[in-house]
mmCIF file of C-alpha atoms in Angstrom:
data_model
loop_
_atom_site.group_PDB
_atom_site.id
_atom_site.type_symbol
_atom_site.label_atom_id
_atom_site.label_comp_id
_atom_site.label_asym_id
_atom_site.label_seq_id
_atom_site.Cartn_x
_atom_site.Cartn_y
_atom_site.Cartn_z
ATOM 1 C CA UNK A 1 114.102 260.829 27.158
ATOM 2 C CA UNK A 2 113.992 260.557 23.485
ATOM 3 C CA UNK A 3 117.132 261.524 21.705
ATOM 4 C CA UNK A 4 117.629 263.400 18.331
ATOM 5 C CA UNK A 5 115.542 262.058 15.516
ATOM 6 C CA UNK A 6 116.130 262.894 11.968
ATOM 7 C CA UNK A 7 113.976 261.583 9.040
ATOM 8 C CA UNK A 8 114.015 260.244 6.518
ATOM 9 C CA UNK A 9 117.112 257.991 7.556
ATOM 10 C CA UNK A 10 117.916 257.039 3.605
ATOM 11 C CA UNK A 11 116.363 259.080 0.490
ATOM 12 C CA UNK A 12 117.574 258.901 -3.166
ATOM 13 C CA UNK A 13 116.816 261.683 -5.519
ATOM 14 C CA UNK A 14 117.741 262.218 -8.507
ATOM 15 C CA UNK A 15 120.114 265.347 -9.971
ATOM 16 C CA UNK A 16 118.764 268.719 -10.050
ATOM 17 C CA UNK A 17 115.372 267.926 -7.402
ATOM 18 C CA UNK A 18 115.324 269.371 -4.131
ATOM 19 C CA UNK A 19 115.248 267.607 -0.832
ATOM 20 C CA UNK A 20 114.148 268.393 2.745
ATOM 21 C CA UNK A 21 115.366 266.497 5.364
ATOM 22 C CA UNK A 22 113.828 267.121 8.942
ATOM 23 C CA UNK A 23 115.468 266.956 12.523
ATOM 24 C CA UNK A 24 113.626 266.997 15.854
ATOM 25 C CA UNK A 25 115.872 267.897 18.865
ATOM 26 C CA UNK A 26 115.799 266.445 22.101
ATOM 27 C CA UNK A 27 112.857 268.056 24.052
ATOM 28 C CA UNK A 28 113.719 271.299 25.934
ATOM 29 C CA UNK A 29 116.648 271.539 23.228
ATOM 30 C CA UNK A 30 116.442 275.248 21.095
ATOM 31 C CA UNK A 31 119.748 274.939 19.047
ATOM 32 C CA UNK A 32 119.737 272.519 16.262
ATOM 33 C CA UNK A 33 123.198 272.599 13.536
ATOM 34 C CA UNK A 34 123.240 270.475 10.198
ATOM 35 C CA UNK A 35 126.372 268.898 9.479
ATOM 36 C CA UNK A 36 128.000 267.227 5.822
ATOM 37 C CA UNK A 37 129.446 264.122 5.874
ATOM 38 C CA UNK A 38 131.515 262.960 2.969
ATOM 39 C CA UNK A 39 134.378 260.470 2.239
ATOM 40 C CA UNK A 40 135.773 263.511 0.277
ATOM 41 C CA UNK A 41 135.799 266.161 2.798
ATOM 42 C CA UNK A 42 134.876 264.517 6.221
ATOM 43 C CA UNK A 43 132.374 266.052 8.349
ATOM 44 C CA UNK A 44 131.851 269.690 7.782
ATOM 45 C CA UNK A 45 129.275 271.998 9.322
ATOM 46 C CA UNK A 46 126.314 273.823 7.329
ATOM 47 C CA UNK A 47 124.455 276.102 9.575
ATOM 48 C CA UNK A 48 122.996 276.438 13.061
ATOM 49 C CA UNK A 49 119.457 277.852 14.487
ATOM 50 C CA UNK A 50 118.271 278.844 17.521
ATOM 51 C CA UNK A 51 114.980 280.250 18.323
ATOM 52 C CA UNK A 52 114.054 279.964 14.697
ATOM 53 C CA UNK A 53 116.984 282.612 14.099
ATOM 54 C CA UNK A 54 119.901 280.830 12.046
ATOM 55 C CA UNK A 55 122.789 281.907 14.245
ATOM 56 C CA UNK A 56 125.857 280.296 12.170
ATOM 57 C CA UNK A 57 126.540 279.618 9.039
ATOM 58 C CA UNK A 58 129.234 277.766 7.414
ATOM 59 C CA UNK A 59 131.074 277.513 4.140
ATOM 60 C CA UNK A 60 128.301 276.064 1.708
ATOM 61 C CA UNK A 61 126.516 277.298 -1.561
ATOM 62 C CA UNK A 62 123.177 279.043 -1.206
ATOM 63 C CA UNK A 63 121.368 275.964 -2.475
ATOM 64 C CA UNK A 64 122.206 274.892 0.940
ATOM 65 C CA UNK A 65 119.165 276.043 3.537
ATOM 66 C CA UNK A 66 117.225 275.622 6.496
ATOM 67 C CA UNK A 67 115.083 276.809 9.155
ATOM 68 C CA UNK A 68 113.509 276.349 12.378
ATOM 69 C CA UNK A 69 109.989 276.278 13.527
ATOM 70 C CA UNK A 70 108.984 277.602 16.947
ATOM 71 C CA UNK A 71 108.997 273.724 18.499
ATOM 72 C CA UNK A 72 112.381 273.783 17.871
ATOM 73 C CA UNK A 73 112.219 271.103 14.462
ATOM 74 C CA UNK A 74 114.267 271.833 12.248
ATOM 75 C CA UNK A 75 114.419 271.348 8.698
ATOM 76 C CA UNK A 76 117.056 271.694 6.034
ATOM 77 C CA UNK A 77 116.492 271.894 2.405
ATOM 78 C CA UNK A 78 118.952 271.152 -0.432
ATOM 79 C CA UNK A 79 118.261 272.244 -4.256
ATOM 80 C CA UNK A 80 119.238 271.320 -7.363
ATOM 81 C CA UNK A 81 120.959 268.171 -6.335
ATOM 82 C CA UNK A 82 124.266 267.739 -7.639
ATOM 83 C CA UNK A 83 126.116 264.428 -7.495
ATOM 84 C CA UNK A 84 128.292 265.459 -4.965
ATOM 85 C CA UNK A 85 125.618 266.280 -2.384
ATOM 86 C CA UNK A 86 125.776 262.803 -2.607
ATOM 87 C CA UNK A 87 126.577 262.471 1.934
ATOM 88 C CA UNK A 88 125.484 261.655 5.624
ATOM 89 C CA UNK A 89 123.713 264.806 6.767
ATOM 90 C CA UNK A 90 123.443 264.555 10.217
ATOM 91 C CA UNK A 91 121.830 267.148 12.959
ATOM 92 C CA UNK A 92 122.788 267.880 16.570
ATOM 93 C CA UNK A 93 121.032 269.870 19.310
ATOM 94 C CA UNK A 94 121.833 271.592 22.169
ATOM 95 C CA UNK A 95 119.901 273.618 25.184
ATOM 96 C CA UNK A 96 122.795 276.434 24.553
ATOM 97 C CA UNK A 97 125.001 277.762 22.672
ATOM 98 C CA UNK A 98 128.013 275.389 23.500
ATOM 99 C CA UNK A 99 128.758 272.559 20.252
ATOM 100 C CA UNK A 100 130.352 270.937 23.628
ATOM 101 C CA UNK A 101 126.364 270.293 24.498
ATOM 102 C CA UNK A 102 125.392 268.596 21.441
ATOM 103 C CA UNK A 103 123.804 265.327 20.602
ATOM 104 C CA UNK A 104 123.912 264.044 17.647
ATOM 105 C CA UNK A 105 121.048 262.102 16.019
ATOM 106 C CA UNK A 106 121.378 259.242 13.277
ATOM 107 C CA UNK A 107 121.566 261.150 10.299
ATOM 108 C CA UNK A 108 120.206 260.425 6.860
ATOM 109 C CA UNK A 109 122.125 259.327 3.897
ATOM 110 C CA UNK A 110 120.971 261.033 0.634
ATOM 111 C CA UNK A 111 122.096 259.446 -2.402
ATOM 112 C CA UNK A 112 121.984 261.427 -5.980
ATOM 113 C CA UNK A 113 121.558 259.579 -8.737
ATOM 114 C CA UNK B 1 141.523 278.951 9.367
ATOM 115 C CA UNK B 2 141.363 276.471 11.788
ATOM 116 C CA UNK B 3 142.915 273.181 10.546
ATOM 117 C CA UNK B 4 142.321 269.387 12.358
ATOM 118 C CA UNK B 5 144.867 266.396 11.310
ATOM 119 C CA UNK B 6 144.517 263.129 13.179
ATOM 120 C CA UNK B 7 146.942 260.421 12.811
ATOM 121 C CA UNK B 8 146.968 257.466 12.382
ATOM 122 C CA UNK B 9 143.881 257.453 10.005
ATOM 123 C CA UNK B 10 143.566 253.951 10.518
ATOM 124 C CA UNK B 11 144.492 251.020 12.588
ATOM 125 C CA UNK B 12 144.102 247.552 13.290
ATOM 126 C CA UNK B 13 145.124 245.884 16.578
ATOM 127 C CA UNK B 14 144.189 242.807 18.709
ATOM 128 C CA UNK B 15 141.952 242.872 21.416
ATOM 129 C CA UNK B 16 143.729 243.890 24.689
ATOM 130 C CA UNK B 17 146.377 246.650 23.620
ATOM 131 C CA UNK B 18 146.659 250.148 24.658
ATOM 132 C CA UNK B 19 145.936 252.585 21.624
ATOM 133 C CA UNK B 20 147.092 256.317 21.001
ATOM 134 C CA UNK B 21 145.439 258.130 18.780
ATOM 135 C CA UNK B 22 146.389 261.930 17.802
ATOM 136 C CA UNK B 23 144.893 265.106 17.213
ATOM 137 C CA UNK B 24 146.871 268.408 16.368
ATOM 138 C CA UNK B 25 145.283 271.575 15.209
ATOM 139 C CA UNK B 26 146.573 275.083 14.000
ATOM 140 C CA UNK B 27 144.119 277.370 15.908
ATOM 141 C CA UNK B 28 145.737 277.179 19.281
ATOM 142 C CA UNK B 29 142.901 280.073 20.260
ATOM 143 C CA UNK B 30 140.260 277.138 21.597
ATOM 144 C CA UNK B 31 137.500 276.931 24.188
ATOM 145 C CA UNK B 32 137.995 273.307 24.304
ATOM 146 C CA UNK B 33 138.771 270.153 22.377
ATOM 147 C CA UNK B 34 136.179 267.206 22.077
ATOM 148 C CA UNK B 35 136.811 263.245 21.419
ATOM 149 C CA UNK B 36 133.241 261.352 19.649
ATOM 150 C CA UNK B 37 132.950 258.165 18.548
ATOM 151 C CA UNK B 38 130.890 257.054 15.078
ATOM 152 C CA UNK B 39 129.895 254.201 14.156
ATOM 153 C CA UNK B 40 129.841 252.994 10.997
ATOM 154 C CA UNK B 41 126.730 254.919 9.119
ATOM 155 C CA UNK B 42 125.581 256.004 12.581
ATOM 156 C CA UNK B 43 125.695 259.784 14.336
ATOM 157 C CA UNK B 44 128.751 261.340 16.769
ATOM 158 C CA UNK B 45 128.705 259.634 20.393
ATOM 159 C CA UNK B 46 130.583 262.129 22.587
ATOM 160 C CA UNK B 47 133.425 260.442 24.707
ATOM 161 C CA UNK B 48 135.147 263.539 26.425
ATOM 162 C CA UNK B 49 135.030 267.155 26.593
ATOM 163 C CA UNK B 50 138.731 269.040 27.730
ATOM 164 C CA UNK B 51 138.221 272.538 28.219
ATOM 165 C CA UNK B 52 141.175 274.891 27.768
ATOM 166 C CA UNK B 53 141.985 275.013 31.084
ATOM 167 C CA UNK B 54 142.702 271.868 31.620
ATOM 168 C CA UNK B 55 145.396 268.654 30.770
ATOM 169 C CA UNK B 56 143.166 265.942 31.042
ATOM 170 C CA UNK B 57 140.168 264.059 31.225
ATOM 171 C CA UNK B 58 139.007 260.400 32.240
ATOM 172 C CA UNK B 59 136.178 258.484 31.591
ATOM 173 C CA UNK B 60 136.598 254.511 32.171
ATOM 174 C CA UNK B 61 139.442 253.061 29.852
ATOM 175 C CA UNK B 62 139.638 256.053 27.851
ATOM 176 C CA UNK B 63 141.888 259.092 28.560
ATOM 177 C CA UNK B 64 142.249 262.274 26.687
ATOM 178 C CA UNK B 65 144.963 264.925 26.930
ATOM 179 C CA UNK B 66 145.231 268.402 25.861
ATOM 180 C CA UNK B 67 148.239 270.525 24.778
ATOM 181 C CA UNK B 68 147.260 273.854 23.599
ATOM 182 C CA UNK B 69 150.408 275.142 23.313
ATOM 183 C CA UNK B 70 151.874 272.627 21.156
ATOM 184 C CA UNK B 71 148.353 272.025 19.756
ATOM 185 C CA UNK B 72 148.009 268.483 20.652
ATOM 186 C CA UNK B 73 145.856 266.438 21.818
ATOM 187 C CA UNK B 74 146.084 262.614 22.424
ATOM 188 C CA UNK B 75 143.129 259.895 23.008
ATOM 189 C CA UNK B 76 144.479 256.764 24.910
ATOM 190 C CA UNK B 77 142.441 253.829 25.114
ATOM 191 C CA UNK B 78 143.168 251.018 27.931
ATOM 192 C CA UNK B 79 142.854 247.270 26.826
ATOM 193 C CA UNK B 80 141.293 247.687 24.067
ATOM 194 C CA UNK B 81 138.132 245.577 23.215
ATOM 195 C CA UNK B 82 136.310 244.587 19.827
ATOM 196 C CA UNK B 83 133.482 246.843 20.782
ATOM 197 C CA UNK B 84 135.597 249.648 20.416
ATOM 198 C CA UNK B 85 135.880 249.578 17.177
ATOM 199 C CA UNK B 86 134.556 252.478 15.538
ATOM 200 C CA UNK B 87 136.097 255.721 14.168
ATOM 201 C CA UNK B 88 137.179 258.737 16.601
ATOM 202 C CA UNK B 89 136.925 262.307 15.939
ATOM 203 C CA UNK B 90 138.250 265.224 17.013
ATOM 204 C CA UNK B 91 136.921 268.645 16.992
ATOM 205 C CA UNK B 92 138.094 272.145 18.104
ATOM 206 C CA UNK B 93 136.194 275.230 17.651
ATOM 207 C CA UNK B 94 137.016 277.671 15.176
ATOM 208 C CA UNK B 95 138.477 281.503 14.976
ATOM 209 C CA UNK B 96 137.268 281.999 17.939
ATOM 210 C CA UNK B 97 133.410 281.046 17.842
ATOM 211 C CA UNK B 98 132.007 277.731 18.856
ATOM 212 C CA UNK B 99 131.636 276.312 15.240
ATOM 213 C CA UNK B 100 133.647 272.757 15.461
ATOM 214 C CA UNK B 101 136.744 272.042 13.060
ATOM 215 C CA UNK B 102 136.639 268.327 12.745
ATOM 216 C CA UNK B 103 139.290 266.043 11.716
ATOM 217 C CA UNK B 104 138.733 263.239 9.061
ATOM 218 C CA UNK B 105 139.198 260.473 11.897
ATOM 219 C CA UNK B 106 140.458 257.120 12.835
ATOM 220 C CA UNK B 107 138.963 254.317 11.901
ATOM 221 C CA UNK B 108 140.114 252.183 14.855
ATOM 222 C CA UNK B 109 139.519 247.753 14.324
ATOM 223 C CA UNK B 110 139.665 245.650 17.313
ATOM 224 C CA UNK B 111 140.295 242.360 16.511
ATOM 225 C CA UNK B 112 139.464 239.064 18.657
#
């Protein structure tokens, strides 16, 4: 059974682009959540979707997005880069509701230059 | 707000002793309390799940407890090995919903 795959797993971009990262959950899987990772302020989480309906979203600025697509991949989509975007973005999916559920994949580490 | 503190934040021990590592929280309100494992660069393994009902929970060398009152909770890891090293989480849920608080970790080094 294939586990959570995210791609890319490394990207550098440059300040002010935008960025997509993608996540595909474990088959049968219909929540996916995006969590920040930073040496700063640890692992913190963004947002979560289920059946392409973004059920939870946490404490980040609007450039900060995502959505789901009705195979359950998930993408998440950063703008106007700022230095301290800068992070291990990782994604996690469930079959539920519960976080308790989750696997996490590999992430991807996005470096802004 | 739900706050996560986990101390030590790091340590460094020879192979074969028996670690503690601590979690304490604000939020006593919790569904449950989960211990993961990262490695370094690498995504959350899960190692154990206590729900709110319980004290404890046991999965080979490693055993977790669960205070809620006190809002505690303690990883203990048997004879430690080099493979072990890695950093260890905690989360709780937050306010009440099943969005995880983490704590910044310990970055655990088992030396030979």
């Amino acid at each position: 059974k294939a586990g959570v795959t995210q791609t890319p797993r490394y990207l550098i971009k440059t300040r002010g682009q935008q960025v997509t990262l993608s996540c595909s959950p474990i088959s049968g899987h219909r929540s996916v959540s995006w969590y920040q990772q930073t040496p700063g302020q640890g692992l913190q989480f963004l947002f979560e979707y289920f059946s392409e309906t973004q059920r939870n979203k946490g404490n980040f600025p609007g450039r900060f997005s995502g959505r789901q697509f009705s195979n359950s991949r998930s993408e998440m989509n950063v703008s106007t880069l700022e230095l301290g975007d800068s992070a291990l973005y990782l994604c996690a999916s469930s079959l539920g509701s519960s976080f308790a559920e989750a696997f996490f994949g590999q992430g991807t580490r996005l470096t802004v230059v | 707000k739900q706050e996560v503190t986990q101390i030590p934040a790091a340590l460094s021990v020879p192979e074969g002793e028996n670690l503690v590592l601590n979690c304490s929280f604000t939020d006593s309100a919790i569904y449950n309390l989960q211990w993961f494992r990262q490695d370094p660069g690498k995504g959350l393994t899960s190692l154990l799940l206590i729900q709110s009902s319980q004290r404890e929970q046991t999965s080979g060398r490693l055993n977790a407890s669960l205070d809620k009152s006190s809002g505690r909770s303690t990883l203990y890891i048997a004879a430690s090995q080099p493979g072990d090293s890695a950093t260890y989480l905690c989360a709780v849920p937050s306010g009440g919903s099943y969005i995880p608080t983490f704590g910044r970790g310990t970055s655990l080094i088992v030396h030979p």
